[in-house]
């Protein structure tokens, strides 16, 4: 037996001594090897780095102090068996583990754990294989470290783009698995990622391995697969085709949750539609948002709008093309006149609608006539195809995104301010002009109050299965992370908006670590029945509270909420 490690991490989790940490880390190093373990013992290791080279120790977009949410160590398991062994060891100490896939999670906390001193489990470093791309069934099976960019590159390298596309979010560097379990979105007809997944493989808090949906039904035994470890066994042939299987549909409790560590996921790929045309519709006036949203609702419900379109505020587009200093010498928020001037300079509207048509030309033509006709009822709208816009236009970027080609250009809006960092505030609203205007008015007023520019976008989601539509209104809170006062303002803004929105019946669909408790607190119908049920599940499935305590505001019984309140 080897001797315990004598390491002094900057931070330990609650109720874990340095000796326990040393013993635990020694065992982990013996298991995964030195090269897969980094212990955070010095401030020098806390480096914000960049999107292209993401930090795994903390949140590079820190709205609290830089080291407020800090890992004690970053550990990269090599395979499923390592994950199981680590989980079993963690149980003996109630040691918190925070799984990530790639750890970018930009605007929502990066790789940082909710409980400082947790071990960040870097699932993507070694477990990064595309296990299958099935052309006939139009799906893939991936490990945690496969990014949207990786999948796109694979399709290109194998001459498969004429058959299959992968739906991508605004930036291509995130993992398919992490983004999907967080219920992230993209912008093709397959934009609702969670809806498009089929089959999860999960290491449970007790170390057991689970496959969901049809994955629970074994593939028939064959001589060549006999004796394989469960994680290496082929999946049931329908596991990536039919997501539900039999019995309670448990996939949901592994999304935005802390009930397991996902090791494989099936994902649907979009068949190449056989034709594509992106477009932009500019809306000249601020108030046009109202009519536009009412125009969009029936089009989206009826599927004339085939993809997840966005209505972007002028400053989001302006910020992609230049920093605030590029447009104005003001430090206070820009005025209506300033925004009009920017819109005119960039040949854009105060709001700009981005969508795409999919299918052979006759289909696209009919849809375009329908969409154009409906939008033409708004005075002053203009219609553009990418070739009608400058080389660096946002439409040319969205043209790629809406056909599943990853880009990185949207990173630029973070540089609106010097030392730009950002937080996403993402409330859900019904797709109705009045609601959109009301939500915009609330957020804009609070931005002005605190002295930050309103930068935002409405993403019109796919809700037709429920018979209604919902839109995510994403407010991009950009702040200078080297300016403590601005950080305070950004934090105040998001906290205030959460309460304002809840008072109007709007809740967030996803959030940053710093406000998970607050948001869970707003989902409090009938004496908090929802949180109570989640805690019941958490304590039953993870009795030692080892997986991501505090994630989404769900705490295991070992943690007193009071001591972890921000
Ligand atoms: P991205 O791939 O977009 O950079 P992350 O890897 O940071 O995203 O994952 C985002 C969040 O999703 C994490 O903070 C974590 O809560 C959850 N998550 C990611 N990967 C896993 C996983 N393999 N198992 C369980 N939860 C995960």
Coordinates of C-alpha atoms and ligand atoms in Angstrom, one line a residue:
X1 CA 0.0 0.0 0.0
X2 CA 1.3 3.4 -0.9
X3 CA 1.6 6.3 1.5
X4 CA -1.0 9.1 1.6
X5 CA -0.2 12.1 -0.5
X6 CA 1.1 15.2 1.3
X7 CA -0.7 17.8 -0.7
X8 CA -2.1 21.1 0.4
X9 CA -4.9 22.0 -1.8
X10 CA -6.0 25.7 -1.6
X11 CA -9.5 24.5 -0.6
X12 CA -11.0 21.4 0.9
X13 CA -14.7 20.4 0.8
X14 CA -16.7 20.6 4.0
X15 CA -15.9 17.9 6.6
X16 CA -12.9 16.5 4.7
X17 CA -9.5 16.7 6.5
X18 CA -6.2 17.2 4.7
X19 CA -5.3 13.6 5.7
X20 CA -8.4 12.2 4.2
X21 CA -7.8 14.2 1.1
X22 CA -4.2 12.9 0.9
X23 CA -5.4 9.3 1.2
X24 CA -8.1 9.7 -1.3
X25 CA -5.9 11.4 -3.9
X26 CA -3.2 8.7 -3.4
X27 CA -5.7 6.1 -4.3
X28 CA -7.0 8.1 -7.3
X29 CA -3.5 8.6 -8.6
X30 CA -2.7 4.9 -8.2
X31 CA -5.8 4.3 -10.3
X32 CA -5.7 6.9 -13.1
X33 CA -2.0 7.8 -13.1
X34 CA -0.3 11.1 -12.3
X35 CA -0.9 12.6 -15.7
X36 CA -4.6 12.5 -15.1
X37 CA -4.6 14.4 -11.8
X38 CA -4.0 18.0 -11.1
X39 CA -4.1 19.2 -7.5
X40 CA -4.8 22.9 -7.0
X41 CA -2.2 24.0 -4.5
X42 CA -1.2 27.4 -5.8
X43 CA -2.9 30.6 -7.0
X44 CA -0.8 30.3 -10.1
X45 CA -3.0 27.4 -11.2
X46 CA -6.1 29.6 -11.2
X47 CA -5.8 31.1 -14.6
X48 CA -8.9 32.3 -16.6
X49 CA -7.2 31.1 -19.9
X50 CA -9.5 31.4 -22.9
X51 CA -12.4 29.8 -24.7
X52 CA -10.0 27.8 -26.9
X53 CA -8.0 26.6 -23.8
X54 CA -10.6 26.4 -21.1
X55 CA -9.8 26.4 -17.4
X56 CA -11.0 23.4 -15.4
X57 CA -10.4 24.8 -11.9
X58 CA -12.9 27.6 -11.6
X59 CA -15.3 29.9 -13.6
X60 CA -13.3 32.1 -16.0
X61 CA -16.3 34.4 -16.2
X62 CA -16.3 34.9 -12.4
X63 CA -19.0 37.2 -11.2
X64 CA -18.0 36.5 -7.6
X65 CA -14.3 36.5 -6.6
X66 CA -12.2 34.5 -9.1
X67 CA -11.7 31.6 -6.7
X68 CA -15.1 31.6 -5.1
X69 CA -16.1 28.3 -6.8
X70 CA -12.8 26.4 -6.8
X71 CA -11.8 22.7 -7.3
X72 CA -9.4 21.0 -5.0
X73 CA -8.2 18.8 -7.8
X74 CA -9.1 18.0 -11.4
X75 CA -9.2 14.3 -12.2
X76 CA -9.6 12.7 -15.6
X77 CA -10.8 9.1 -15.5
X78 CA -9.6 6.9 -18.4
X79 CA -12.7 4.8 -18.7
X80 CA -16.0 3.7 -17.2
X81 CA -14.3 1.4 -14.7
X82 CA -12.2 4.4 -13.4
X83 CA -15.4 6.4 -12.9
X84 CA -17.0 3.6 -11.0
X85 CA -13.9 3.1 -8.8
X86 CA -13.7 6.9 -8.1
X87 CA -17.4 7.0 -7.2
X88 CA -17.0 4.1 -4.8
X89 CA -14.0 5.7 -3.1
X90 CA -15.8 9.1 -2.8
X91 CA -18.7 7.4 -1.0
X92 CA -16.4 6.3 1.9
X93 CA -15.6 10.0 2.6
X94 CA -18.8 11.7 1.3
X95 CA -16.3 13.5 -1.0
X96 CA -18.1 15.8 -3.6
X97 CA -17.4 15.1 -7.3
X98 CA -18.3 17.6 -10.0
X99 CA -18.5 15.9 -13.4
X100 CA -17.8 18.0 -16.6
X101 CA -17.4 16.9 -20.2
X102 CA -15.5 19.8 -21.7
X103 CA -16.0 22.4 -19.0
X104 CA -16.6 25.4 -21.2
X105 CA -20.2 25.9 -20.1
X106 CA -19.8 29.5 -21.0
X107 CA -21.9 32.0 -19.0
X108 CA -23.2 29.3 -16.7
X109 CA -20.2 28.7 -14.5
X110 CA -17.6 27.1 -16.7
X111 CA -16.1 24.0 -15.1
X112 CA -16.4 25.3 -11.6
X113 CA -18.1 23.1 -8.9
X114 CA -20.9 24.6 -6.8
X115 CA -19.1 23.4 -3.6
X116 CA -15.5 24.6 -3.4
X117 CA -13.1 21.8 -2.8
X118 CA -15.0 19.3 -4.9
X119 CA -13.0 17.2 -7.3
X120 CA -13.8 18.3 -10.9
X121 CA -14.1 15.1 -12.9
X122 CA -12.9 15.9 -16.4
X123 CA -14.8 13.2 -18.3
X124 CA -13.9 14.5 -21.7
X125 CA -10.1 14.3 -21.6
X126 CA -9.8 10.6 -22.1
X127 CA -13.3 9.6 -22.9
X128 CA -13.7 11.4 -26.2
X129 CA -14.6 8.8 -28.8
X130 CA -17.3 8.9 -31.4
X131 CA -18.4 5.3 -30.9
X132 CA -20.8 5.2 -33.9
X133 CA -22.3 7.2 -36.6
X134 CA -25.2 5.4 -38.1
X135 CA -26.1 6.8 -41.5
X136 CA -29.2 4.7 -42.1
X137 CA -30.7 5.5 -38.7
X138 CA -29.3 9.1 -38.7
X139 CA -27.8 9.0 -35.2
X140 CA -24.5 8.9 -33.3
X141 CA -23.3 7.5 -30.1
X142 CA -20.7 9.6 -28.2
X143 CA -18.5 9.7 -25.2
X144 CA -18.4 12.9 -23.0
X145 CA -15.4 14.6 -24.7
X146 CA -16.9 14.7 -28.2
X147 CA -17.5 18.3 -29.2
X148 CA -19.9 19.6 -31.8
X149 CA -16.8 20.6 -33.8
X150 CA -15.5 17.0 -33.5
X151 CA -18.7 15.6 -34.9
X152 CA -18.9 18.1 -37.7
X153 CA -15.3 17.4 -38.6
X154 CA -16.1 13.7 -38.6
X155 CA -19.0 14.1 -41.0
X156 CA -16.8 16.2 -43.3
X157 CA -13.9 13.8 -43.2
X158 CA -16.1 10.9 -44.0
X159 CA -17.9 12.6 -46.8
X160 CA -21.2 12.4 -44.8
X161 CA -22.3 16.0 -44.8
X162 CA -24.4 15.4 -47.9
X163 CA -26.3 12.8 -45.7
X164 CA -26.2 14.1 -42.1
X165 CA -25.8 17.3 -40.1
X166 CA -25.2 17.8 -36.4
X167 CA -27.2 20.6 -34.8
X168 CA -24.7 23.1 -33.2
X169 CA -25.1 25.8 -30.5
X170 CA -23.7 29.3 -31.0
X171 CA -20.2 28.1 -30.3
X172 CA -18.8 24.8 -31.6
X173 CA -16.4 23.9 -28.7
X174 CA -18.8 22.5 -26.2
X175 CA -19.5 18.8 -25.8
X176 CA -22.6 17.2 -27.3
X177 CA -23.2 15.2 -24.1
X178 CA -22.8 18.1 -21.6
X179 CA -24.8 20.6 -23.7
X180 CA -27.6 18.1 -24.2
X181 CA -27.8 17.0 -20.6
X182 CA -27.9 20.7 -19.7
X183 CA -30.8 21.0 -22.2
X184 CA -28.9 23.4 -24.4
X185 CA -30.2 24.6 -27.7
X186 CA -29.1 24.9 -31.3
X187 CA -30.7 26.5 -34.3
X188 CA -31.6 23.9 -37.0
X189 CA -34.9 22.0 -36.9
X190 CA -33.0 19.7 -34.4
X191 CA -32.4 22.7 -32.1
X192 CA -33.9 21.1 -29.0
X193 CA -31.0 18.9 -28.1
X194 CA -32.6 17.0 -25.2
X195 CA -35.5 16.1 -27.4
X196 CA -33.0 14.7 -29.9
X197 CA -31.1 12.4 -27.6
X198 CA -31.8 8.7 -27.3
X199 CA -30.2 6.5 -24.7
X200 CA -27.9 7.4 -21.8
X201 CA -25.3 5.3 -20.1
X202 CA -24.8 6.5 -16.5
X203 CA -22.6 5.6 -13.6
X204 CA -24.9 5.9 -10.6
X205 CA -23.8 7.3 -7.2
X206 CA -23.3 3.7 -5.9
X207 CA -21.0 2.8 -8.8
X208 CA -23.5 0.8 -10.7
X209 CA -23.8 1.2 -14.5
X210 CA -27.2 2.0 -16.0
X211 CA -28.4 2.2 -19.6
X212 CA -31.7 3.9 -20.2
X213 CA -34.5 3.5 -22.7
X214 CA -34.1 0.5 -25.0
X215 CA -30.5 0.3 -23.7
X216 CA -31.9 -1.6 -20.7
X217 CA -32.8 -4.5 -23.1
X218 CA -29.6 -6.5 -23.8
X219 CA -28.3 -7.0 -27.2
X220 CA -28.6 -10.7 -28.0
X221 CA -25.6 -12.7 -26.9
X222 CA -23.2 -13.5 -29.6
X223 CA -19.9 -15.4 -29.4
X224 CA -17.9 -12.2 -30.3
X225 CA -19.5 -10.2 -27.5
X226 CA -19.6 -12.8 -24.8
X227 CA -17.6 -11.9 -21.7
X228 CA -17.4 -8.2 -22.5
X229 CA -17.7 -5.8 -19.7
X230 CA -21.1 -4.1 -19.6
X231 CA -19.8 -0.8 -20.8
X232 CA -18.2 -2.4 -23.8
X233 CA -21.2 -4.4 -24.8
X234 CA -23.0 -3.3 -27.9
X235 CA -26.2 -1.4 -27.3
X236 CA -29.6 -2.7 -28.2
X237 CA -30.2 -2.0 -31.9
X238 CA -33.1 0.3 -31.1
X239 CA -31.5 2.2 -28.2
X240 CA -30.6 5.2 -30.4
X241 CA -33.9 5.0 -32.3
X242 CA -36.6 4.9 -29.6
X243 CA -35.7 7.0 -26.6
X244 CA -38.4 5.8 -24.1
X245 CA -38.0 2.0 -23.7
X246 CA -40.4 0.7 -21.1
X247 CA -41.6 1.9 -17.7
X248 CA -40.8 5.2 -16.0
X249 CA -38.8 7.4 -18.3
X250 CA -35.8 8.2 -16.1
X251 CA -33.6 10.1 -18.6
X252 CA -35.1 13.4 -17.3
X253 CA -33.6 13.0 -13.9
X254 CA -30.1 12.9 -15.3
X255 CA -30.5 16.3 -17.0
X256 CA -29.5 19.4 -15.1
X257 CA -29.1 17.0 -12.2
X258 CA -26.7 15.5 -9.7
X259 CA -27.9 11.9 -9.8
X260 CA -25.2 10.3 -11.9
X261 CA -22.2 10.7 -14.2
X262 CA -23.1 10.2 -17.9
X263 CA -20.6 8.1 -19.8
X264 CA -22.3 7.6 -23.2
X265 CA -25.2 9.2 -25.0
X266 CA -27.1 8.6 -28.3
X267 CA -28.0 11.6 -30.4
X268 CA -30.1 12.0 -33.5
X269 CA -28.4 13.6 -36.5
X270 CA -30.4 15.6 -39.0
X271 CA -30.7 14.2 -42.5
X272 CA -29.4 16.7 -45.0
X273 CA -32.6 18.4 -46.2
X274 CA -31.5 18.6 -49.8
X275 CA -31.4 22.3 -50.0
X276 CA -30.9 25.3 -47.7
X277 CA -31.3 29.1 -47.6
X278 CA -30.7 31.3 -44.6
X279 CA -32.2 34.8 -44.3
X280 CA -32.4 37.8 -42.1
X281 CA -35.4 40.1 -41.6
X282 CA -34.7 43.5 -40.1
X283 CA -37.3 45.2 -37.9
X284 CA -36.7 48.9 -37.9
X285 CA -38.3 50.0 -34.6
X286 CA -37.9 48.8 -31.0
X287 CA -41.7 48.2 -30.7
X288 CA -41.7 46.0 -33.8
X289 CA -40.8 43.2 -31.5
X290 CA -44.4 42.9 -30.4
X291 CA -45.9 42.4 -33.9
X292 CA -43.0 40.2 -35.0
X293 CA -43.5 37.7 -32.2
X294 CA -47.2 37.5 -33.0
X295 CA -46.3 36.9 -36.7
X296 CA -43.8 34.2 -35.7
X297 CA -46.2 32.2 -33.4
X298 CA -48.5 30.7 -36.1
X299 CA -45.6 30.3 -38.5
X300 CA -43.6 28.3 -36.0
X301 CA -46.5 26.3 -34.7
X302 CA -47.5 25.4 -38.3
X303 CA -43.8 24.6 -39.1
X304 CA -43.5 27.2 -41.9
X305 CA -40.7 28.3 -39.7
X306 CA -38.8 25.0 -39.7
X307 CA -35.9 25.8 -37.4
X308 CA -35.2 27.5 -34.1
X309 CA -35.1 31.1 -35.2
X310 CA -33.7 34.0 -33.2
X311 CA -34.7 37.7 -32.8
X312 CA -31.6 39.5 -31.8
X313 CA -31.3 42.9 -30.3
X314 CA -29.2 45.4 -32.3
X315 CA -26.4 45.5 -29.7
X316 CA -25.9 41.7 -29.8
X317 CA -25.1 42.0 -33.5
X318 CA -23.2 45.2 -33.1
X319 CA -21.1 43.6 -30.4
X320 CA -20.2 40.7 -32.7
X321 CA -18.7 43.3 -35.1
X322 CA -17.0 45.6 -32.6
X323 CA -16.5 46.6 -29.0
X324 CA -18.5 49.4 -27.3
X325 CA -15.6 51.8 -27.7
X326 CA -15.7 51.2 -31.4
X327 CA -19.2 52.7 -31.5
X328 CA -19.3 55.2 -28.7
X329 CA -17.2 57.0 -26.1
X330 CA -19.9 56.6 -23.5
X331 CA -19.5 54.5 -20.4
X332 CA -23.2 54.7 -19.4
X333 CA -25.8 52.6 -21.3
X334 CA -26.4 53.7 -24.9
X335 CA -29.5 55.7 -25.6
X336 CA -32.3 55.0 -28.1
X337 CA -30.7 57.5 -30.5
X338 CA -27.3 55.8 -30.1
X339 CA -29.0 52.5 -31.0
X340 CA -30.7 54.0 -34.0
X341 CA -27.4 55.4 -35.2
X342 CA -25.7 52.0 -34.8
X343 CA -28.5 50.2 -36.6
X344 CA -28.3 52.7 -39.5
X345 CA -24.5 52.4 -39.7
X346 CA -24.7 48.6 -39.8
X347 CA -27.7 48.5 -42.1
X348 CA -29.6 46.5 -39.5
X349 CA -32.9 46.9 -37.6
X350 CA -33.4 47.5 -33.9
X351 CA -34.3 43.8 -33.9
X352 CA -33.0 41.3 -36.4
X353 CA -34.7 38.0 -37.1
X354 CA -32.6 35.1 -38.3
X355 CA -34.1 32.0 -39.8
X356 CA -33.6 29.4 -42.6
X357 CA -35.5 27.4 -45.2
X358 CA -34.8 23.7 -45.5
X359 CA -35.6 21.4 -48.5
X360 CA -35.5 21.4 -52.3
X361 CA -36.2 24.7 -54.0
X362 CA -39.9 24.3 -54.7
X363 CA -40.5 23.7 -51.0
X364 CA -38.3 26.6 -50.0
X365 CA -40.0 28.9 -52.4
X366 CA -43.4 28.2 -51.0
X367 CA -42.2 28.6 -47.4
X368 CA -40.4 31.8 -48.3
X369 CA -43.5 33.3 -49.8
X370 CA -45.4 32.5 -46.7
X371 CA -42.8 33.9 -44.3
X372 CA -42.2 37.0 -46.4
X373 CA -45.9 37.6 -46.7
X374 CA -46.5 37.4 -43.0
X375 CA -43.6 39.6 -42.1
X376 CA -44.5 42.2 -44.7
X377 CA -47.4 43.3 -42.6
X378 CA -44.8 45.0 -40.4
X379 CA -43.9 48.5 -41.9
X380 CA -40.3 49.0 -42.9
X381 CA -39.1 45.4 -42.6
X382 CA -36.4 44.3 -45.0
X383 CA -35.4 40.9 -46.2
X384 CA -31.8 39.7 -46.8
X385 CA -29.9 36.7 -48.0
X386 CA -26.2 36.3 -46.9
X387 CA -24.9 37.5 -50.2
X388 CA -26.7 40.8 -49.7
X389 CA -24.7 41.6 -46.5
X390 CA -21.1 42.5 -45.8
X391 CA -18.4 39.8 -45.4
X392 CA -18.4 40.1 -41.6
X393 CA -22.2 40.2 -41.2
X394 CA -23.9 38.2 -38.5
X395 CA -26.1 36.7 -41.2
X396 CA -23.1 35.1 -42.7
X397 CA -22.2 33.6 -39.3
X398 CA -25.8 32.4 -38.7
X399 CA -25.8 31.0 -42.2
X400 CA -23.3 28.4 -41.0
X401 CA -24.9 27.9 -37.6
X402 CA -28.3 27.2 -39.0
X403 CA -26.9 24.4 -41.2
X404 CA -24.9 22.8 -38.4
X405 CA -21.5 24.2 -39.2
X406 CA -19.8 25.2 -35.9
X407 CA -18.3 28.7 -35.6
X408 CA -16.6 30.8 -33.0
X409 CA -17.5 34.3 -34.2
X410 CA -20.1 34.8 -31.5
X411 CA -17.3 34.8 -28.9
X412 CA -16.6 38.4 -30.0
X413 CA -19.6 39.9 -28.3
X414 CA -18.1 39.1 -24.9
X415 CA -15.5 41.8 -25.7
X416 CA -18.2 44.5 -25.7
X417 CA -16.4 45.8 -22.6
X418 CA -12.7 45.5 -21.7
X419 CA -11.9 42.3 -19.8
X420 CA -15.3 41.2 -20.9
X421 CA -16.9 38.3 -19.1
X422 CA -20.5 37.3 -19.2
X423 CA -23.5 35.7 -17.5
X424 CA -26.5 34.4 -19.2
X425 CA -30.0 35.1 -17.9
X426 CA -32.4 32.9 -19.7
X427 CA -36.1 33.2 -18.8
X428 CA -38.9 31.4 -20.7
X429 CA -41.9 33.2 -22.1
X430 CA -44.8 32.3 -24.2
X431 CA -44.5 33.3 -27.8
X432 CA -46.8 36.3 -27.7
X433 CA -46.0 39.9 -28.6
X434 CA -47.3 41.3 -25.4
X435 CA -45.2 38.8 -23.3
X436 CA -42.1 39.5 -25.2
X437 CA -42.5 43.2 -24.8
X438 CA -43.2 42.9 -21.1
X439 CA -40.2 40.7 -20.5
X440 CA -38.0 43.0 -22.6
X441 CA -39.3 46.1 -20.7
X442 CA -38.5 44.5 -17.3
X443 CA -35.0 43.5 -18.3
X444 CA -34.2 46.7 -20.2
X445 CA -35.3 48.8 -17.2
X446 CA -33.1 46.9 -14.8
X447 CA -30.1 47.1 -17.1
X448 CA -30.5 50.8 -17.3
X449 CA -31.0 51.1 -13.6
X450 CA -27.7 49.4 -12.9
X451 CA -25.9 51.1 -15.8
X452 CA -25.2 48.1 -18.2
X453 CA -26.3 47.9 -21.8
X454 CA -29.2 45.6 -22.6
X455 CA -27.8 42.8 -24.9
X456 CA -30.2 40.0 -25.7
X457 CA -31.9 37.6 -28.0
X458 CA -35.1 35.7 -28.1
X459 CA -34.8 32.0 -29.2
X460 CA -38.0 30.6 -30.5
X461 CA -38.1 27.0 -29.3
X462 CA -39.9 24.0 -30.5
X463 CA -42.9 23.3 -28.3
X464 CA -45.5 22.0 -30.8
X465 CA -45.8 18.7 -29.0
X466 CA -47.4 20.5 -26.1
X467 CA -49.5 22.6 -28.4
X468 CA -47.8 25.8 -27.3
X469 CA -44.6 27.6 -28.1
X470 CA -42.0 28.9 -25.7
X471 CA -39.2 31.3 -26.3
X472 CA -36.0 31.6 -24.4
X473 CA -35.2 35.2 -23.9
X474 CA -31.4 35.2 -23.3
X475 CA -30.0 38.3 -21.8
X476 CA -26.3 38.5 -22.1
X477 CA -24.9 40.3 -19.1
X478 CA -21.5 41.5 -20.1
X479 CA -19.2 42.9 -17.4
X480 CA -15.6 43.9 -16.9
X481 CA -14.3 41.1 -14.6
X482 CA -11.4 43.3 -13.4
X483 CA -13.8 45.9 -12.1
X484 CA -15.3 44.8 -8.7
X485 CA -18.1 47.4 -8.9
X486 CA -19.2 46.1 -12.3
X487 CA -19.2 42.6 -11.0
X488 CA -21.4 43.6 -8.1
X489 CA -23.7 45.3 -10.6
X490 CA -23.9 42.2 -12.8
X491 CA -24.6 40.0 -9.9
X492 CA -27.3 42.4 -8.6
X493 CA -28.8 42.5 -12.0
X494 CA -29.2 38.8 -12.4
X495 CA -30.6 38.4 -8.9
X496 CA -33.0 41.2 -9.3
X497 CA -34.2 39.9 -12.7
X498 CA -34.8 36.5 -11.4
X499 CA -37.2 37.9 -8.8
X500 CA -38.8 40.4 -11.2
X501 CA -39.4 37.6 -13.7
X502 CA -40.8 35.2 -11.2
X503 CA -43.2 37.9 -10.1
X504 CA -44.5 37.8 -13.7
X505 CA -44.6 34.0 -13.9
X506 CA -41.4 33.7 -15.9
X507 CA -38.7 31.2 -14.8
X508 CA -35.2 30.4 -16.1
X509 CA -34.5 27.3 -18.2
X510 CA -30.9 27.1 -17.2
X511 CA -28.5 29.1 -15.0
X512 CA -25.2 30.0 -13.6
X513 CA -23.9 28.4 -10.4
X514 CA -24.2 31.6 -8.4
X515 CA -28.0 31.7 -8.7
X516 CA -29.1 28.1 -8.8
X517 CA -30.5 28.2 -5.3
X518 CA -32.4 31.4 -6.0
X519 CA -34.0 30.0 -9.2
X520 CA -34.9 26.7 -7.6
X521 CA -36.5 28.9 -4.9
X522 CA -38.8 30.5 -7.5
X523 CA -40.0 27.1 -8.7
X524 CA -41.9 26.8 -5.5
X525 CA -45.5 26.0 -6.4
X526 CA -47.4 24.3 -3.5
X527 CA -44.9 24.7 -0.7
X528 CA -41.9 23.8 -2.8
X529 CA -43.2 20.3 -3.8
X530 CA -40.8 20.2 -6.7
X531 CA -37.7 20.8 -4.7
X532 CA -38.9 18.5 -2.0
X533 CA -39.4 15.7 -4.5
X534 CA -36.0 16.3 -6.0
X535 CA -34.4 16.2 -2.5
X536 CA -36.2 12.9 -1.8
X537 CA -34.8 11.4 -5.0
X538 CA -31.3 12.9 -4.3
X539 CA -31.1 11.4 -0.8
X540 CA -32.4 8.0 -1.9
X541 CA -30.1 7.7 -4.9
X542 CA -27.0 9.4 -3.5
X543 CA -27.2 8.8 0.3
X544 CA -23.6 10.1 0.8
X545 CA -24.2 13.2 -1.3
X546 CA -21.2 12.8 -3.5
X547 CA -22.4 13.9 -7.0
X548 CA -22.5 17.6 -7.6
X549 CA -24.1 18.8 -4.4
X550 CA -26.0 21.9 -4.9
X551 CA -26.4 21.5 -8.7
X552 CA -29.6 23.2 -9.8
X553 CA -30.3 24.1 -6.1
X554 CA -30.7 20.4 -5.1
X555 CA -28.7 19.7 -1.9
X556 CA -28.1 16.3 -0.3
X557 CA -29.0 16.1 3.4
X558 CA -25.3 16.3 4.5
X559 CA -25.2 20.0 3.4
X560 CA -27.0 22.6 5.4
X561 CA -28.4 25.0 2.9
X562 CA -27.8 27.9 5.2
X563 CA -24.0 27.6 5.2
X564 CA -23.9 27.4 1.4
X565 CA -26.2 30.3 0.7
X566 CA -24.6 33.0 -1.3
Ligands
LIG1 P1 -19.5 22.0 -22.3 O1 -19.3 20.7 -22.9 O2 -20.6 22.8 -23.0 O3 -18.3 22.8 -22.1 P2 -19.6 21.1 -19.6 O4 -18.7 20.0 -19.9 O5 -19.0 22.2 -18.8 O6 -20.2 21.8 -20.9 O7 -20.9 20.6 -18.9 C1 -21.9 21.5 -18.5 C2 -22.5 20.9 -17.2 O8 -23.2 19.7 -17.5 C3 -21.6 20.5 -16.1 O9 -21.4 21.6 -15.3 C4 -22.3 19.4 -15.4 O10 -23.2 19.9 -14.5 C5 -23.0 18.7 -16.5 N1 -22.3 17.6 -17.1 C6 -21.4 17.6 -18.1 N2 -20.9 16.4 -18.4 C7 -21.5 15.6 -17.5 C8 -21.4 14.2 -17.4 N3 -20.7 13.4 -18.1 N4 -22.2 13.6 -16.4 C9 -23.0 14.4 -15.6 N5 -23.1 15.7 -15.8 C10 -22.4 16.3 -16.7

